[in-house]
Tab-separated table of C-alpha atoms and ligand atoms in Angstrom:
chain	number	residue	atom	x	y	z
F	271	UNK	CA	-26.665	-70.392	2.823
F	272	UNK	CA	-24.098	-67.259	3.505
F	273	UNK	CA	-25.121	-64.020	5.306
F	274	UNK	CA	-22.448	-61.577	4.992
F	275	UNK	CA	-23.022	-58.614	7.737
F	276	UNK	CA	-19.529	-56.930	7.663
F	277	UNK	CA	-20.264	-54.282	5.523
F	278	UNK	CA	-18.900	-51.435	7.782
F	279	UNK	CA	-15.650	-53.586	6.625
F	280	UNK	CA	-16.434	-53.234	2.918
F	281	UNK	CA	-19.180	-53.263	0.986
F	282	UNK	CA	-19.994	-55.451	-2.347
F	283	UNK	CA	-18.810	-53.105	-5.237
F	284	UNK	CA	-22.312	-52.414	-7.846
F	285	UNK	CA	-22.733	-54.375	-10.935
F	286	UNK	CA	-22.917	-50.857	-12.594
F	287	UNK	CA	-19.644	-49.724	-10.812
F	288	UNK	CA	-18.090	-52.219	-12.024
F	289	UNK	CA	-18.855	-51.828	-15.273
F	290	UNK	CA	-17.562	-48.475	-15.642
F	291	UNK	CA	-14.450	-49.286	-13.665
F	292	UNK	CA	-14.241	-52.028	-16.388
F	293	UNK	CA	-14.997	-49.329	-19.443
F	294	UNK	CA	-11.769	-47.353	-18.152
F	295	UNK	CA	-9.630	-50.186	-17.541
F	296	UNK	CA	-10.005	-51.480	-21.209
F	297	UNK	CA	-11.391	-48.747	-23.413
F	298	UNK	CA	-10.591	-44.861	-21.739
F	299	UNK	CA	-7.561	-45.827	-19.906
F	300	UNK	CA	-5.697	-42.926	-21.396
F	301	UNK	CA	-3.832	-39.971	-19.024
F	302	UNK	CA	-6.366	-37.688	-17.683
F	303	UNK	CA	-3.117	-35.120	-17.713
F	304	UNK	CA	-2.351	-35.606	-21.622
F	305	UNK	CA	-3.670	-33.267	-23.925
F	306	UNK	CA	-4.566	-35.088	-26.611
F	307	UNK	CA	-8.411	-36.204	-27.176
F	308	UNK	CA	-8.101	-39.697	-25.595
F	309	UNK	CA	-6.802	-38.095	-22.501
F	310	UNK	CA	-9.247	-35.230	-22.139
F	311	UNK	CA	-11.926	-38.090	-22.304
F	312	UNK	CA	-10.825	-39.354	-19.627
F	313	UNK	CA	-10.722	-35.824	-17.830
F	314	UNK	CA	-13.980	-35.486	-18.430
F	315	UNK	CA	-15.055	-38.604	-17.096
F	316	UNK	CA	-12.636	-37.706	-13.936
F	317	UNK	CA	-14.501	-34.385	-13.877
F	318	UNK	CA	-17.885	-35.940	-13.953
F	319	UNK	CA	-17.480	-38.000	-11.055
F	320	UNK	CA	-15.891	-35.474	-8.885
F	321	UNK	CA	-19.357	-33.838	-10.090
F	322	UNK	CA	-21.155	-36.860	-8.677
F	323	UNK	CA	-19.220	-36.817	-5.819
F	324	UNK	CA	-19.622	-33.218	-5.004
F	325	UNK	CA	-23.378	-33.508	-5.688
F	326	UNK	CA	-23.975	-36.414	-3.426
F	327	UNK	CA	-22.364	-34.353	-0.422
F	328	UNK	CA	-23.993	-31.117	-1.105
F	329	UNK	CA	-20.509	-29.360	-1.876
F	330	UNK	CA	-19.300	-27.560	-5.299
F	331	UNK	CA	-16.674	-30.112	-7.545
F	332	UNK	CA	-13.695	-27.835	-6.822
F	333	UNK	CA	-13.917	-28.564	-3.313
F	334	UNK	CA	-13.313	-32.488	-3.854
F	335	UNK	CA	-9.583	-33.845	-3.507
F	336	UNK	CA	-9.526	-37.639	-4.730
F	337	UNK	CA	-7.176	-39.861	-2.660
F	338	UNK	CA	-6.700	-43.292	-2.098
F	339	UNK	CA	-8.961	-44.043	0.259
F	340	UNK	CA	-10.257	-42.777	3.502
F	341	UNK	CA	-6.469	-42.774	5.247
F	342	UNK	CA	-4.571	-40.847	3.458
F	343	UNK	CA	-7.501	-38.402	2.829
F	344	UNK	CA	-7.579	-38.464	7.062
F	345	UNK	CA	-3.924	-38.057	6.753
F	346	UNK	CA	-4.102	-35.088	4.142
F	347	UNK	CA	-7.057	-33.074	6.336
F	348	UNK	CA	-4.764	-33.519	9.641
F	349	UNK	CA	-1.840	-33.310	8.629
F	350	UNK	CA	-2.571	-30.396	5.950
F	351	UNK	CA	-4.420	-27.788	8.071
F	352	UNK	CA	-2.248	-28.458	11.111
F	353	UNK	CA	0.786	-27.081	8.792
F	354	UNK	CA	-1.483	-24.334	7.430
F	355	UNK	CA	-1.703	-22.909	11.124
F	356	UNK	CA	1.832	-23.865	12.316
F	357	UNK	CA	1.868	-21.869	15.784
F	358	UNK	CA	-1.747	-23.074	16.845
F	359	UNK	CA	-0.228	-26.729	18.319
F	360	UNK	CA	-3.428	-28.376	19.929
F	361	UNK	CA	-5.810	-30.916	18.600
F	362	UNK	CA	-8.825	-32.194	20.232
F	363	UNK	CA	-10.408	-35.364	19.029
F	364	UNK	CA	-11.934	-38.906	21.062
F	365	UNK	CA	-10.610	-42.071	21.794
F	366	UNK	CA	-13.280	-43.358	19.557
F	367	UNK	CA	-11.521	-42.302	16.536
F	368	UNK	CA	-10.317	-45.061	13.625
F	369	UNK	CA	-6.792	-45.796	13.751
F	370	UNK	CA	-6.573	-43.692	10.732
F	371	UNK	CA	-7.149	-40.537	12.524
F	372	UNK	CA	-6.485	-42.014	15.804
F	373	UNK	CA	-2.627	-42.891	14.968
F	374	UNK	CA	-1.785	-39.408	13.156
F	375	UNK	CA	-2.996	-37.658	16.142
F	376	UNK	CA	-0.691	-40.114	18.542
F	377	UNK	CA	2.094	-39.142	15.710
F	378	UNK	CA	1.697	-35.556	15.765
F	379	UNK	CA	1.675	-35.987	20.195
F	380	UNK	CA	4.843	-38.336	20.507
F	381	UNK	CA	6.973	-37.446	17.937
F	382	UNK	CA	6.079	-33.731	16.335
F	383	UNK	CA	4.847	-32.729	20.219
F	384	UNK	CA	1.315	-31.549	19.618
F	385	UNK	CA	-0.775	-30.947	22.645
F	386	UNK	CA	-3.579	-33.976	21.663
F	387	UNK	CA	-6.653	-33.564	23.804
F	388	UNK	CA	-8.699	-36.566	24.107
F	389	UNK	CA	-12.203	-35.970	25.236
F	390	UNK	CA	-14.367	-38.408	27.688
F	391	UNK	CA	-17.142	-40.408	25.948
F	392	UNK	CA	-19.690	-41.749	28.063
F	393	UNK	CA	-21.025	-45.427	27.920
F	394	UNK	CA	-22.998	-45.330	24.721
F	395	UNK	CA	-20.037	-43.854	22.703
F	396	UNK	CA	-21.118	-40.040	22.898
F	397	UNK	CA	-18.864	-37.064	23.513
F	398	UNK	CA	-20.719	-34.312	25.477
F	399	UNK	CA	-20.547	-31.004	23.633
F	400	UNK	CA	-20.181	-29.320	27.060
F	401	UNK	CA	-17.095	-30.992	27.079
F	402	UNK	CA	-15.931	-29.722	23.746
F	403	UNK	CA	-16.909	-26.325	24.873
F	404	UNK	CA	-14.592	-26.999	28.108
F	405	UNK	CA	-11.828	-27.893	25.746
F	406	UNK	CA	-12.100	-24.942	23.359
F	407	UNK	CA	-11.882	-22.517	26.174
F	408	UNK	CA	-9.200	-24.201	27.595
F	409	UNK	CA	-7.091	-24.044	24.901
F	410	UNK	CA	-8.189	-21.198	23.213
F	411	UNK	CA	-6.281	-19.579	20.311
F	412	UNK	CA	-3.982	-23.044	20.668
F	413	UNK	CA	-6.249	-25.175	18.752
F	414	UNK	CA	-5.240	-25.859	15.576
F	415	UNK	CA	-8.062	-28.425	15.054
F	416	UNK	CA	-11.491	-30.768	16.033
F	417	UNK	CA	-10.999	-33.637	14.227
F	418	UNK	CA	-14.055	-35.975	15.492
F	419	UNK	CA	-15.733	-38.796	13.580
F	420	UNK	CA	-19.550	-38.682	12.494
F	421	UNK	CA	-20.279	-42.556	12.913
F	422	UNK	CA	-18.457	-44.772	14.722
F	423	UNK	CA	-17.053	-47.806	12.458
F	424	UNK	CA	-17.819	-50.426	15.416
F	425	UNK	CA	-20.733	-49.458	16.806
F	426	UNK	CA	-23.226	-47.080	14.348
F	427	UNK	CA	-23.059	-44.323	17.165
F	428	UNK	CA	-23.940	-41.068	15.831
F	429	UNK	CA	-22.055	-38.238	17.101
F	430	UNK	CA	-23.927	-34.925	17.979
F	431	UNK	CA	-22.116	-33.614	14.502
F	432	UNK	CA	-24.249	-30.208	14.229
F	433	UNK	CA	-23.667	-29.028	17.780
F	434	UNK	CA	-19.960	-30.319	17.407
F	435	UNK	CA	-19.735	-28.186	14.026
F	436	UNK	CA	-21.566	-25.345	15.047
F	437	UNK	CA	-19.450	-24.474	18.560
F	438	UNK	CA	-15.812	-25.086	16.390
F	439	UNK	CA	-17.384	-22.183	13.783
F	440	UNK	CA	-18.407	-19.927	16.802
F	441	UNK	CA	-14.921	-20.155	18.025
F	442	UNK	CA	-13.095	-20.245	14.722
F	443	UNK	CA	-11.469	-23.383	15.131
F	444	UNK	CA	-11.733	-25.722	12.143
F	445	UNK	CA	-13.406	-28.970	12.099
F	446	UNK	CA	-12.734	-32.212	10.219
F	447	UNK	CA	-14.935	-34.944	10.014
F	448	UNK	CA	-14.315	-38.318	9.094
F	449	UNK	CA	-17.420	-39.416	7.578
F	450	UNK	CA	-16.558	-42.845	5.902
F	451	UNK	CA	-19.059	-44.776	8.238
F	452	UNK	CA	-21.899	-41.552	7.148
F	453	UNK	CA	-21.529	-40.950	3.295
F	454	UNK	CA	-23.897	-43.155	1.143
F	455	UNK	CA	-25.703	-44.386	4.551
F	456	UNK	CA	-27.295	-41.057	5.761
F	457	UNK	CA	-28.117	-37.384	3.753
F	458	UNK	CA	-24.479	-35.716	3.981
F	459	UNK	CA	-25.276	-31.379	2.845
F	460	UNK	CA	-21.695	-29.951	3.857
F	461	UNK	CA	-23.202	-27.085	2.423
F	462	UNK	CA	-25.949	-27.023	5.363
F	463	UNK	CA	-23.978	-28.174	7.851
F	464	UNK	CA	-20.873	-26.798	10.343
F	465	UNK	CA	-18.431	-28.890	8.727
F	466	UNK	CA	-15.632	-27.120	7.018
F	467	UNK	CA	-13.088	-30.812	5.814
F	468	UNK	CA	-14.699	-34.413	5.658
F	469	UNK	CA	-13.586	-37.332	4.430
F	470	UNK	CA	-14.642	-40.936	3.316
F	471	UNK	CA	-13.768	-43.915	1.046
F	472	UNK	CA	-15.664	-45.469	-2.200
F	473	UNK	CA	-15.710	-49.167	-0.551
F	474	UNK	CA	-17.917	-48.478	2.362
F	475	UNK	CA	-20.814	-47.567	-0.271
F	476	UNK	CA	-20.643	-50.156	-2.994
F	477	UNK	CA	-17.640	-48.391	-4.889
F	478	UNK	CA	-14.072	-49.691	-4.906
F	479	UNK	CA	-11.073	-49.792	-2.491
F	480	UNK	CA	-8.436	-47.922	-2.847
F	481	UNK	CA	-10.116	-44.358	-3.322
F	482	UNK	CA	-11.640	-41.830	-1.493
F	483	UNK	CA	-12.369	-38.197	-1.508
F	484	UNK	CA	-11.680	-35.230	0.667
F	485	UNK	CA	-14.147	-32.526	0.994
F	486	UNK	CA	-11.898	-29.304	1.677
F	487	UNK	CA	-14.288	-26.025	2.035
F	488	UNK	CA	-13.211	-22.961	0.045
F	489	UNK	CA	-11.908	-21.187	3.433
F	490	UNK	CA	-10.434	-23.704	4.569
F	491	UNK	CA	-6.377	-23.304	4.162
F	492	UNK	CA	-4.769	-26.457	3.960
F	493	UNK	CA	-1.115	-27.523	3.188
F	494	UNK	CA	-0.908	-30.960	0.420
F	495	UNK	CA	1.479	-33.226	1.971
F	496	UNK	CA	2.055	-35.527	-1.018
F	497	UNK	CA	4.211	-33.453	-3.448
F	498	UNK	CA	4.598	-34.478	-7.303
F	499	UNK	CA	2.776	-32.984	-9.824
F	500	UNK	CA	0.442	-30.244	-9.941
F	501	UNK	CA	-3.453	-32.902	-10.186
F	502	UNK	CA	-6.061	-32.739	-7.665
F	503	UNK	CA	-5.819	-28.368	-8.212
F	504	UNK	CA	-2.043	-28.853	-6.699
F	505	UNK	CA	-3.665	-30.378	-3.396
F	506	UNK	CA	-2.799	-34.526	-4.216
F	507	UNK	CA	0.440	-35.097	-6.949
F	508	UNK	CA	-0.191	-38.145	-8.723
F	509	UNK	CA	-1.986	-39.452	-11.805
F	510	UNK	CA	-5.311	-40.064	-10.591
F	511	UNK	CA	-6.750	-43.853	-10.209
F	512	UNK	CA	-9.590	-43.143	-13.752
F	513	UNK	CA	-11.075	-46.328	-12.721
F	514	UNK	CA	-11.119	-46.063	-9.205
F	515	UNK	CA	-12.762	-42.327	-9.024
F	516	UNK	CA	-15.245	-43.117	-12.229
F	517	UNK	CA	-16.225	-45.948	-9.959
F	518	UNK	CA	-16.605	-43.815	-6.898
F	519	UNK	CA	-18.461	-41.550	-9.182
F	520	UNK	CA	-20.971	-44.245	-10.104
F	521	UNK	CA	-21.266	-45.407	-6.534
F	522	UNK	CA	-22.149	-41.829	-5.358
F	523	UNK	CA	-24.941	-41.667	-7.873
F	524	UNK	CA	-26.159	-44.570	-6.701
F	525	UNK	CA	-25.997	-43.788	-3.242
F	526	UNK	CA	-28.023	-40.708	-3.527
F	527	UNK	CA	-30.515	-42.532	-5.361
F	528	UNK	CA	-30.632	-45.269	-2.600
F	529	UNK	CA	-30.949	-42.443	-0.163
F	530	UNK	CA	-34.252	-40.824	-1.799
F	531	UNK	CA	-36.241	-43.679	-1.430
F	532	UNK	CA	-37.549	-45.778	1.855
F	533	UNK	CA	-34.099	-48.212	1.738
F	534	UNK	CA	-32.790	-46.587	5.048
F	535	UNK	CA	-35.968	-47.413	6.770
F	536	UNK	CA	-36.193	-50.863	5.265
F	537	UNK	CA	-32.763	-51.701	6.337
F	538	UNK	CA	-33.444	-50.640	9.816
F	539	UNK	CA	-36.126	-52.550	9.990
F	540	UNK	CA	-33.650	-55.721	9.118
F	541	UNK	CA	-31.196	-54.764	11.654
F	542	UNK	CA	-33.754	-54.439	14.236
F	543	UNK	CA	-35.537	-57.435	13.500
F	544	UNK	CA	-32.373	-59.196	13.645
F	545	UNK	CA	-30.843	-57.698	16.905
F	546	UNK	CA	-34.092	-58.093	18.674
F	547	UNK	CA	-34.182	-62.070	17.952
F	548	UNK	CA	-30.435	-62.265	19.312
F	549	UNK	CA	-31.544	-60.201	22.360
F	550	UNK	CA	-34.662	-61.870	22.899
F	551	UNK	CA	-32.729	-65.574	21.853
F	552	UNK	CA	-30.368	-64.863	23.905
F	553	UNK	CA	-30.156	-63.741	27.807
F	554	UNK	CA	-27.893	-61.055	28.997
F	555	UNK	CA	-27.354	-59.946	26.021
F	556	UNK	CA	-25.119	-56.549	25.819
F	557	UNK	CA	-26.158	-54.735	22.709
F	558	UNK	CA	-23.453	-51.496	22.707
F	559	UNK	CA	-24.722	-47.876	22.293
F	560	UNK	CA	-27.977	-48.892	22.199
F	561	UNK	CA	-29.373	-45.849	24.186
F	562	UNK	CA	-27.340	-43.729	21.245
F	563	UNK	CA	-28.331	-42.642	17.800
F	564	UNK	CA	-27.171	-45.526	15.691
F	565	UNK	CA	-26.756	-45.304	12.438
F	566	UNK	CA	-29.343	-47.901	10.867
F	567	UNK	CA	-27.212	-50.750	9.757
F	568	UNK	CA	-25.057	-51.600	12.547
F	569	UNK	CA	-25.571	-53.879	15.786
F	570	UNK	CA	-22.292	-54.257	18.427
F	571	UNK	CA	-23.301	-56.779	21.345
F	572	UNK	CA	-21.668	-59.559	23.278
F	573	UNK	CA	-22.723	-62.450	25.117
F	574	UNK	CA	-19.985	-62.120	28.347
F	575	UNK	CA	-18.011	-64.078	29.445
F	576	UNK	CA	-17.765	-65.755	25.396
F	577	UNK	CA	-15.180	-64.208	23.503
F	578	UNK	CA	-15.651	-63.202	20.351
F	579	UNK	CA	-13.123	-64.874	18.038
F	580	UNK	CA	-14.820	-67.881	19.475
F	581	UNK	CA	-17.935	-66.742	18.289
F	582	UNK	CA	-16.510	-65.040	14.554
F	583	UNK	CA	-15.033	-68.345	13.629
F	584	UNK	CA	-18.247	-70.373	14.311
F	585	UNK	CA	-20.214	-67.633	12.243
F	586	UNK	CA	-17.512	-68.042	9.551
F	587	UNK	CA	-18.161	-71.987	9.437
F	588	UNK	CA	-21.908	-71.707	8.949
F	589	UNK	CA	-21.234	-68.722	6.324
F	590	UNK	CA	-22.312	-65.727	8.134
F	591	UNK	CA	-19.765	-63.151	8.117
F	592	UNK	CA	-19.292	-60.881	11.128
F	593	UNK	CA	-16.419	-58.787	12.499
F	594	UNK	CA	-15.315	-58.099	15.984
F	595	UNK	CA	-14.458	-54.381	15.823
F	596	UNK	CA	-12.580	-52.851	13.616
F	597	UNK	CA	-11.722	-55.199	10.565
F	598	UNK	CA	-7.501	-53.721	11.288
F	599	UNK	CA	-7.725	-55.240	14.417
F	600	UNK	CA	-9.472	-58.610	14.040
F	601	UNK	CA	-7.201	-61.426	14.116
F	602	UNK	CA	-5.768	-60.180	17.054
F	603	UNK	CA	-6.437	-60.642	20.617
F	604	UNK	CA	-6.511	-57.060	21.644
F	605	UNK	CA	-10.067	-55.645	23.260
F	606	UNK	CA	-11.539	-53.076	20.888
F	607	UNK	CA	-10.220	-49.848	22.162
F	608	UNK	CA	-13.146	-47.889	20.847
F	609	UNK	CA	-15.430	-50.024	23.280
F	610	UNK	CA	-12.812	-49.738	26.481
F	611	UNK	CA	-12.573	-45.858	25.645
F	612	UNK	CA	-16.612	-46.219	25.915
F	613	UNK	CA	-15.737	-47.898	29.438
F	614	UNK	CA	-18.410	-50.841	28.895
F	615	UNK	CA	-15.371	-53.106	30.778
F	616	UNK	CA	-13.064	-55.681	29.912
F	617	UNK	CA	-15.548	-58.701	29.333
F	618	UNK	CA	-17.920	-56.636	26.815
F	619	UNK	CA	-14.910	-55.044	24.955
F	620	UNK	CA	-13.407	-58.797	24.284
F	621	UNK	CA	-16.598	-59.912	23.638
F	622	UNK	CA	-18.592	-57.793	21.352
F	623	UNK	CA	-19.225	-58.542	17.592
F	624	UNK	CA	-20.528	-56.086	14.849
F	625	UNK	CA	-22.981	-57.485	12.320
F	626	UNK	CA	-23.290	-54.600	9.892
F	627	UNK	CA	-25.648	-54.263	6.725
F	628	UNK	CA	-25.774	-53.274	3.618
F	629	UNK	CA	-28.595	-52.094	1.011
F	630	UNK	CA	-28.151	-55.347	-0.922
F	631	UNK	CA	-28.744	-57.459	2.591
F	632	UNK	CA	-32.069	-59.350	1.780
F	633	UNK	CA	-34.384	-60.696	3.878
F	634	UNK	CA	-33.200	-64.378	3.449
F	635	UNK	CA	-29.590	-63.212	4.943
F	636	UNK	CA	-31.601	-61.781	7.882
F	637	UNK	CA	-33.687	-64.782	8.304
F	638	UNK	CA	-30.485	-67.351	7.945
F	639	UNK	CA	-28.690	-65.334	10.743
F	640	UNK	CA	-31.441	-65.353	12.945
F	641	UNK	CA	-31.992	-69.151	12.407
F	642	UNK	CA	-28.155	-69.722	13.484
F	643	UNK	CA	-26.802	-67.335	15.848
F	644	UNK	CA	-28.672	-67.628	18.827
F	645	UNK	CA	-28.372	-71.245	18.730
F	646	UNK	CA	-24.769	-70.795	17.791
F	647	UNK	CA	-24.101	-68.409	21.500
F	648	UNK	CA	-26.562	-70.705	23.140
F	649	UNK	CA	-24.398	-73.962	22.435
F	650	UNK	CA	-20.902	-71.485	23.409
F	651	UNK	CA	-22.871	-70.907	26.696
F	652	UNK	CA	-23.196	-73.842	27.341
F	653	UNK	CA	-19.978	-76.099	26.321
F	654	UNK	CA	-18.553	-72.964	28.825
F	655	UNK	CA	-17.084	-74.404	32.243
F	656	UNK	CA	-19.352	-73.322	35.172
J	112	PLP	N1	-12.383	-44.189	8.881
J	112	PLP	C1	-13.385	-44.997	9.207
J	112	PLP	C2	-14.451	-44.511	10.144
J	112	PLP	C3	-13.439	-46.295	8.683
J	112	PLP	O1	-14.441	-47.102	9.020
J	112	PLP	C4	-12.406	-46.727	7.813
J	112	PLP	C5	-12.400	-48.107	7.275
J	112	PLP	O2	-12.653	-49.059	7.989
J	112	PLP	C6	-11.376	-45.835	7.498
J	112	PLP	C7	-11.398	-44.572	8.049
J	112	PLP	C8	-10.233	-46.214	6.600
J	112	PLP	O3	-10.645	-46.451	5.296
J	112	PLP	P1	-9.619	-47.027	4.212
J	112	PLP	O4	-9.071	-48.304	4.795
J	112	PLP	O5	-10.445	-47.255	3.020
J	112	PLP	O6	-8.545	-46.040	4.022
């Protein structure tokens, strides 16, 4: 039996995107630049997933920028308005940022001396919008940027995205989103909501790696930073990835069909069914952000003093896959700086694993990982020395 709950990792790609990734690998694998018929269908399939795209976000298709994936289209949003506004020179943003906004912002501080303003997050993984509001009044007509996550990758925790949105429009200051842990998982309407740039990647909901959009609102001025030709409306050079966006298209269409019916709920149910049998298997249990909105397919917790490469590897050996963190920094020894920023202290950030789930997680996966991890931390426990 296998359980695999690291989908905040990557997700399993759709039998359905596959098989349009597969259609314009081997049939319409023509230039989406040349002119002649072959190429213009593959435009048009280009142009009807950015329409997919665009639809399952709430934005218009001209707004959509495909990239390769949710770093470089973090990379393009911070990097591209900061040189659109080149005397504002402050950014604010958390510590609970992925490295792929957290380590352009540490760029842009060390080595191209931005002011980077890193706001406090309390134990569940919140920023207080008071705080914000402090920041933004600090710094004034400085700020060249908010550039705060909507869901955190490692723990679910939802951040207070309307208020965040709403207090950057009231004092002009634009905000960027990166929303790879939200699209697919929750209703995204940028067209509703305060958000004016937002990014995410196909492979967190059952599309492929290696692509990703970037939402850019119409007022929103922003400078391309990869230069070649004039694709993507002269905002991204390069020929675009036809099976990689048709099969973010797909996925998208998918996703908003997922997201119409009870599957959120169901899946919740799963993940709490699962997190209270660890909790109630297991004593002392820490279960991270719990008193925070979570998004409805992720559980963080740890079992101090056990470390949690102890624990990943024994998961791995029954079949149940698990991550500790962020999948960049697994393998390594390091605490998860998202959970030390959160200040839950040094045993709980070494400690803490993330079981995340999918739509296609069934029942049997749920049951299987309930039969085997509390045992599993229970035997840890006790081969522990005293
Ligand atoms: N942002 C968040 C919140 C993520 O979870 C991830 C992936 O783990 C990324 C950005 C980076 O995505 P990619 O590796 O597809 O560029």
């Amino acid at each position: 039996m296998q359980a695999y709950l690291d989908n905040n990792a990557t997700t399993k790609p759709a039998p359905e995107v596959v098989d349009a990734m597969n259609e314009m690998l081997t049939e319409q694998w023509a230039n989406p630049s040349s002119v002649h018929r072959f190429g213009q269908q593959a435009r048009q399939r280009v142009e009807l997933a950015r329409e997919q795209v665009a639809e399952l976000i709430g934005a218009s298709p001209r707004e959509i920028v495909f990239t390769s994936g949710a770093t470089e289209a973090n990379n393009l949003a911070i990097r591209g308005i900061l040189a659109a506004k080149p005397t504002r020179r402050t950014i604010i943003t958390t510590a609970l940022e992925h490295s792929a906004v957290r380590e352009p912002c540490r760029y842009l501080g060390d080595a191209a001396g931005y002011n980077v303003v890193i706001l406090p997050v309390n134990v569940d993984g919140l920023i207080s919008v008071d705080d914000l509001a402090a920041a933004l009044d600090k710094h004034g007509e400085d700020v060249a940027l908010v550039t705060i996550h909507w869901i955190n990758n490692e723990t679910g925790a939802i951040q207070p995205l309307e208020a965040i949105g709403a207090l950057c429009r009231e004092r002009r200051v634009v905000f960027f989103t990166d929303a790879t842990q939200a699209v697919g998982k929750v209703p995204v309407d940028v067209a509703a909501l305060p958000i004016d740039v937002l990014s995410f990647a196909g492979h967190k909901l059952h599309g492929p790696k290696g692509v990703g959009a970037l939402y850019i609102g119409k007022r929103v001025g922003l400078v391309p930073q990869q230069l070649g030709g004039p694709h993507e409306r002269e905002r991204r050079g390069g020929t675009e990835n036809t099976p990689g966006i048709v099969g973010l298209g797909v996925a998208a269409r998918l996703a908003q069909a997922f997201l119409q019916t009870d599957g959120p709920q169901i899946g919740q149910a799963r993940r709490d069914r699962l997190e209270r049998a660890i909790v109630d298997g297991v004593p002392d249990t820490v279960v991270n952000s719990v008193n925070a909105p979570r998004l409805w397919n992720t559980s963080n917790m740890a079992f101090p003093p056990l470390e949690s490469e102890a624990i990943l590897l024994l998961l791995s050996e029954k079949g149940i896959s698990a991550a500790a963190g962020a999948a960049c920094s697994s393998g390594s020894l390091e605490p998860s700086p998202v959970l030390l920023a959160q200040g839950v202290g040094e045993a709980v950030a070494h400690g803490s694993i993330r079981l995340s789930l999918s739509r296609y997680t069934t029942d049997a996966e749920i049951d299987y990982a309930i039969a085997t991890i509390p045992q599993l931390i229970q035997k840890l426990q006790a081969s522990m020395p005293v």
